[in-house]
Short mmCIF file of C-alpha atoms in Angstrom, two decimals:
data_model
loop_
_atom_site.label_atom_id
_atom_site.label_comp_id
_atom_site.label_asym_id
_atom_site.label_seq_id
_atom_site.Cartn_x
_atom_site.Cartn_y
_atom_site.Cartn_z
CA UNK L 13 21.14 33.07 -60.42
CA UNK L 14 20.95 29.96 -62.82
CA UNK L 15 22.12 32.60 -65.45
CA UNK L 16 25.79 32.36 -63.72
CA UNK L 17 25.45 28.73 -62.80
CA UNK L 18 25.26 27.77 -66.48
CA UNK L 19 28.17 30.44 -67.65
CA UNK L 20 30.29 28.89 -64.73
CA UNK L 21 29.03 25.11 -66.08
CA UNK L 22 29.54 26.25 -69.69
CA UNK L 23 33.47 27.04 -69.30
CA UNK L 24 34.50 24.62 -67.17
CA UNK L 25 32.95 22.12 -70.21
CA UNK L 26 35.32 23.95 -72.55
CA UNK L 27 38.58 23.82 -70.62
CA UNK L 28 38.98 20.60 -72.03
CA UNK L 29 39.14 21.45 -75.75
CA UNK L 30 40.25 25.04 -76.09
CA UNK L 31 42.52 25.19 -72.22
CA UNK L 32 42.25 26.84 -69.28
CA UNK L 33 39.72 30.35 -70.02
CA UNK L 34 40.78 34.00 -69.02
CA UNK L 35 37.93 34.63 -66.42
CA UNK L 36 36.90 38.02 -64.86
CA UNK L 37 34.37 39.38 -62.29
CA UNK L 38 33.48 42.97 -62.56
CA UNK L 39 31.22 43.95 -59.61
CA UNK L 40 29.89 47.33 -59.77
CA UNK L 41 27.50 50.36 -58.59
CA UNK L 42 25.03 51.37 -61.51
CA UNK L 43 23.10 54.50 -60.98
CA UNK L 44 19.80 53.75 -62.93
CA UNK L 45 17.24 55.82 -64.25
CA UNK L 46 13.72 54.69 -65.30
CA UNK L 47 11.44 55.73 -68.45
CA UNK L 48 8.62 54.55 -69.91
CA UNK L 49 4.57 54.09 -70.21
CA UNK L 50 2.16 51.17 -69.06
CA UNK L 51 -1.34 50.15 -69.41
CA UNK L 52 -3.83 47.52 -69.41
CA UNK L 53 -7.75 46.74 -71.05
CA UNK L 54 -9.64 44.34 -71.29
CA UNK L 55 -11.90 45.91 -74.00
CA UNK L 56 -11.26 48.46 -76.45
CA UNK L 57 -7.58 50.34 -77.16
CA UNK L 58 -5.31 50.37 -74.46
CA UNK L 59 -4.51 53.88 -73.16
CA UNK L 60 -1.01 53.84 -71.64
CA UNK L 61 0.10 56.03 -67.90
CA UNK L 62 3.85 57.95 -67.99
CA UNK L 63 5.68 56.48 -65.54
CA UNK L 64 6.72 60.25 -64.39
CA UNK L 65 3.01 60.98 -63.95
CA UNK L 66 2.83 57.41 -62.10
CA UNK L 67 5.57 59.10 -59.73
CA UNK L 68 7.94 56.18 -61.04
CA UNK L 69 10.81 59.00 -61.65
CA UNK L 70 13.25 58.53 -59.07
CA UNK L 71 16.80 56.96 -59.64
CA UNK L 72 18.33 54.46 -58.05
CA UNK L 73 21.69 53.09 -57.39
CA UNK L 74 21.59 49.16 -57.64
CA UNK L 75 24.57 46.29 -57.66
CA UNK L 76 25.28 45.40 -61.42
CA UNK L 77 27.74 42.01 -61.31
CA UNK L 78 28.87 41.20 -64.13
CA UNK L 79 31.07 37.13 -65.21
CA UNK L 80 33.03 36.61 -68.05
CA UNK L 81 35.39 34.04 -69.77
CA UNK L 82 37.54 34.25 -73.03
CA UNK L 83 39.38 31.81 -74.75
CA UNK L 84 40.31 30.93 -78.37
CA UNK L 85 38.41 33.85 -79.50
CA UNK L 86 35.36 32.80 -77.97
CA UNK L 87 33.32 34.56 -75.10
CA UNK L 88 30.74 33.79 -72.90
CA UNK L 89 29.74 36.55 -70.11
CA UNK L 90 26.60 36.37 -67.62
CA UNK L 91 25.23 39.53 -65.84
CA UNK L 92 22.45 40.28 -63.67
CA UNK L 93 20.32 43.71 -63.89
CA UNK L 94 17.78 44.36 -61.59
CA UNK L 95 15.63 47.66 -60.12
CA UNK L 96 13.31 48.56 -58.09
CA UNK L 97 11.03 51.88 -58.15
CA UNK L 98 8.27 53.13 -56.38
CA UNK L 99 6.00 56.41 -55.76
CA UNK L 100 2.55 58.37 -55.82
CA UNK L 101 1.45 59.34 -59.02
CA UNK L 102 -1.82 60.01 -61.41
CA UNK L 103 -3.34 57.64 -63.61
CA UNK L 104 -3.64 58.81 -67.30
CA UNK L 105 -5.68 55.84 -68.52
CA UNK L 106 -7.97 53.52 -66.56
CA UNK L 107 -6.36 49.87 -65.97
CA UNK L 108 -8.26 47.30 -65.92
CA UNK L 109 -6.70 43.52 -64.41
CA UNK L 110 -8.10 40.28 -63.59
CA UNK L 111 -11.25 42.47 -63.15
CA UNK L 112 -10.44 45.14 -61.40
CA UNK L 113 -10.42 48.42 -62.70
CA UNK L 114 -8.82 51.36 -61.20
CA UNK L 115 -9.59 54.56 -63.15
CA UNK L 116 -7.96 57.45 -64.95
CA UNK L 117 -7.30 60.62 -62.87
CA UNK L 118 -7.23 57.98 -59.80
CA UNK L 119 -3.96 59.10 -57.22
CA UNK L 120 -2.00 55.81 -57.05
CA UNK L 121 0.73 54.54 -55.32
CA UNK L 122 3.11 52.51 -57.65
CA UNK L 123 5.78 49.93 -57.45
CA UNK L 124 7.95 48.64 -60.60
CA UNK L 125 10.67 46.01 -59.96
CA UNK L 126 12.73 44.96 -62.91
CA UNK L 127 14.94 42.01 -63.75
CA UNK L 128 16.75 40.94 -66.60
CA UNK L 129 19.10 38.11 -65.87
CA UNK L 130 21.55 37.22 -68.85
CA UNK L 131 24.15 34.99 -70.51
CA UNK L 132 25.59 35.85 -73.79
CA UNK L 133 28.06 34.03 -76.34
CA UNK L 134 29.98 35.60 -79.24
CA UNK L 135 32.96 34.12 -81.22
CA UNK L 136 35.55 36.68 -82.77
CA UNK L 137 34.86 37.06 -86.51
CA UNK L 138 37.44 39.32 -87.13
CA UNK L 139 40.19 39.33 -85.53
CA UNK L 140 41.80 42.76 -86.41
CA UNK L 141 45.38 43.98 -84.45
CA UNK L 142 44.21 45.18 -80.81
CA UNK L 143 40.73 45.32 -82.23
CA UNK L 144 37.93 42.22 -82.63
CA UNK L 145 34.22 41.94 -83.87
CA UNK L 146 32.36 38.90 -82.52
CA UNK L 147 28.90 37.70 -83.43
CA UNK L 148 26.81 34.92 -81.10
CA UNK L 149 23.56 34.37 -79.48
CA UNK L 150 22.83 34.67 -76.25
CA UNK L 151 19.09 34.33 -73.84
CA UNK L 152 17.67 36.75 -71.48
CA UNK L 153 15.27 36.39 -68.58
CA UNK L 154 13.20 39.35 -68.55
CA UNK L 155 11.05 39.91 -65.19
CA UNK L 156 8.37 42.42 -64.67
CA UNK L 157 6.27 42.72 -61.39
CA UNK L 158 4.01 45.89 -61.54
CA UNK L 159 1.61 47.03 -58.49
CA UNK L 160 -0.84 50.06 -58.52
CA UNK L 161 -3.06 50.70 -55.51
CA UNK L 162 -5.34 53.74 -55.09
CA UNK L 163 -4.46 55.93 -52.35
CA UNK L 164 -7.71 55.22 -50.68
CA UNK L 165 -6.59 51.54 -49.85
CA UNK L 166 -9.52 50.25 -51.78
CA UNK L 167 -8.55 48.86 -55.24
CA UNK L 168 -5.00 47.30 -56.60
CA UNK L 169 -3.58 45.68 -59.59
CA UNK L 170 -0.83 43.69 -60.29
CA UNK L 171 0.64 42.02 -63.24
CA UNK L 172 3.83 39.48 -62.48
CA UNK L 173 5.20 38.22 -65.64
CA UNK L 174 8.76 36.35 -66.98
CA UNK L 175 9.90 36.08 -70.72
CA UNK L 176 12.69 33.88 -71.47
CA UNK L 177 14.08 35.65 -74.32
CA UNK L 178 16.70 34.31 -76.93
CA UNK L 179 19.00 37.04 -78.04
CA UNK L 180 21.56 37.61 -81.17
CA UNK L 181 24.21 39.58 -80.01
CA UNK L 182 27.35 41.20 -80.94
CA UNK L 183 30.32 42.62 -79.09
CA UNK L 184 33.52 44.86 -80.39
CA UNK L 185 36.63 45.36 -78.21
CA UNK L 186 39.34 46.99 -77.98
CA UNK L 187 42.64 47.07 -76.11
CA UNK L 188 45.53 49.25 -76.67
CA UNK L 189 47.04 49.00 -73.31
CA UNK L 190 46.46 50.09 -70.51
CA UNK L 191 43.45 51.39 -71.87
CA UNK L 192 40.39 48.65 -72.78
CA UNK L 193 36.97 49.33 -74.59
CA UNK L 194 34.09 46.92 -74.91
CA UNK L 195 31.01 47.42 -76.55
CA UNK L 196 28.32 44.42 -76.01
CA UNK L 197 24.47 44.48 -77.98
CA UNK L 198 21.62 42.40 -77.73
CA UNK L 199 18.39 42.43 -79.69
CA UNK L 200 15.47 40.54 -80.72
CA UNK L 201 11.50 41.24 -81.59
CA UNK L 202 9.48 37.74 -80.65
CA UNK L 203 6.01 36.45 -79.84
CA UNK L 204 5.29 36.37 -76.52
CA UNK L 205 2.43 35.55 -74.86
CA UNK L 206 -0.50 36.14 -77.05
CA UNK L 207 1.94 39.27 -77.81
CA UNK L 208 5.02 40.31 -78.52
CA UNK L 209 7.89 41.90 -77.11
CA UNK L 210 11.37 43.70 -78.39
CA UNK L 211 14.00 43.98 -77.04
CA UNK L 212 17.69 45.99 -77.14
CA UNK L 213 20.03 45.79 -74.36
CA UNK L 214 23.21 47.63 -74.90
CA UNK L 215 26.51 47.84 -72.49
CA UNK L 216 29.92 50.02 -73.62
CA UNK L 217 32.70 50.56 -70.72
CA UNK L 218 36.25 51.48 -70.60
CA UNK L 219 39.00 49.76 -68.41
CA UNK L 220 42.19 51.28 -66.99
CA UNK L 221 44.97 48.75 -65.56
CA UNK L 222 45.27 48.99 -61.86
CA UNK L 223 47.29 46.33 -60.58
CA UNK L 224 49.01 43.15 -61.43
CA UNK L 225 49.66 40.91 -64.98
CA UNK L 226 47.86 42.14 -68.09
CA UNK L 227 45.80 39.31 -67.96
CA UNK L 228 45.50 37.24 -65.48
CA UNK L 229 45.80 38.08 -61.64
CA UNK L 230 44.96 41.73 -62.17
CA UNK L 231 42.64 44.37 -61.57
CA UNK L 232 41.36 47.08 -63.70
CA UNK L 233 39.28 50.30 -62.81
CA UNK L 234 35.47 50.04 -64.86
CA UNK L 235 33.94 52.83 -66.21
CA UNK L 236 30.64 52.26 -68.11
CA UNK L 237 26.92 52.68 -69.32
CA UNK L 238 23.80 50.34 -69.56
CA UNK L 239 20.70 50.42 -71.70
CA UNK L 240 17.69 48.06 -71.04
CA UNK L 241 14.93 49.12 -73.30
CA UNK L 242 11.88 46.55 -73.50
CA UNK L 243 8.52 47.05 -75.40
CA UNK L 244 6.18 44.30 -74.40
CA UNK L 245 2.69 43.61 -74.79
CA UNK L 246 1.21 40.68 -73.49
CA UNK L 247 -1.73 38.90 -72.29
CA UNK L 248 -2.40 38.96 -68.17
CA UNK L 249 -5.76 37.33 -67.24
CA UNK L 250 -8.57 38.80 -70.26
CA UNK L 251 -6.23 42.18 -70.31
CA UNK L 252 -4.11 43.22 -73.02
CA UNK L 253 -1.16 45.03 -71.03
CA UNK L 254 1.30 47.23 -72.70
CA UNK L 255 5.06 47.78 -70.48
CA UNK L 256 7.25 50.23 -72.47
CA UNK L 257 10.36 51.69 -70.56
CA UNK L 258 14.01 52.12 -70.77
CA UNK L 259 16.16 51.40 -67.97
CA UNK L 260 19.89 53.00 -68.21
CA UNK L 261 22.71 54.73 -66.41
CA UNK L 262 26.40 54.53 -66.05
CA UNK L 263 28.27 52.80 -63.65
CA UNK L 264 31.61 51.89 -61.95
CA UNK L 265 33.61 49.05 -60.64
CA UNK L 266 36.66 47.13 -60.38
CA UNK L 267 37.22 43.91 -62.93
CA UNK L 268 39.21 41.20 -61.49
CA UNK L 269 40.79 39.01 -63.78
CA UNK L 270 42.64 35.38 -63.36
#
């Protein structure tokens, strides 16, 4: 991803000023659960579908890797996020896309996929003992592709949409050895599209040392939780399209650091 290209770019560019960067991948398994609403008009108010009565209700273990680098109190960490969910549901609103209409009470059989592909920088504000509070600014790219099809095979709608999406951020740590915990935020509310769209994405984990230097050359045992939570509305073709949902679960992995 060109999210961990420019992290990767970023920190080698640094080296120069500020040395050579503590840098750490954490790959790990993120069990994910899915919430939210969605609907689309293109006349009148909107009237939004759950995404249980969609069938879009199942979980879903996915790969969440995660880069980072630290130096002079400065970090800069890339991740990528990404789901996928599908089922049969019920439609509690008619949508209506690029035209076609599929209406409410219609059996449909749904597919969400999610991405959110990020990079993130915060400096250390306060600097406090084994504690530190950093402030920065980071960008997401948010990526929605939606599907509905009626069971009958004879309508379907789809809306495909990206929102680059600058961020301010924050991130607290702590380390009181061997124990580690980070807590990262990221929020904004911005025009988008004829819209707008808001955003919170929210990461806290816990690290035990495993093996090796405190540092660098080591590896540490990652236990954690992720919250995506997006409210966009948008334009797609002459529809107004609402996508609400919340996208979280915990996860585990191993951090490698050198």
């Amino acid at each position: 991803m060109n999210v961990f290209r420019l992290a990767f770019l970023s920190a080698a560019f640094l080296c120069s000023a500020c040395g050579l960067p503590q840098a750490s991948v954490t790959p790990t398994l993120l069990a994910l659960s899915v919430d939210g609403e969605f609907g689309a008009s293109d006349s009148g108010a909107t009237v939004t579908s759950d995404f249980d009565s969609l069938g879009l209700d199942e979980d879903e273990t996915t790969l969440y890797p995660r880069v980072d680098f630290s130096w002079a109190g400065m970090h800069l960490s890339a991740s990528s996020l990404q789901g996928s969910f599908s089922g049969e549901g019920t439609l509690d609103g008619t949508i209506t896309i690029d035209g076609t209409t599929i209406a409410a009470g219609t059996d449909v059989d749904s597919d969400f996929e999610f991405g959110a592909y990020s990079g993130v920088f915060t400096w250390d504000i306060i600097p406090i003992g084994m504690a530190e509070l950093g402030l920065g600014i980071g960008v997401t790219l948010v990526d929605l592709d939606i599907d509905f099809e009626d069971t009958a095979g004879t309508d379907s709608i789809t809306t495909d949409e990206s929102f680059p999406v600058p961020l301010l951020a924050a991130r607290l740590g702590f380390d009181g050895a061997p124990v580690e915990v980070n807590a990262s935020v990221g929020f904004i509310d911005v025009d988008v599209d004829e819209g707008d769209l808001s955003l919170l994405d929210l990461d806290v984990n816990g690290a035990v040392h495993l093996l090796g230097g405190r540092e660098r050359l080591a590896a540490d045992l990652v236990l954690g939780y992720r919250m995506f939570d997006v409210e966009a509305e948008y334009e797609d073709e002459d529809s107004a399209v609402m996508a609400n949902f919340e996208i979280s679960g915990p996860y585990i992995g191993v951090r490698i650091s050198f």
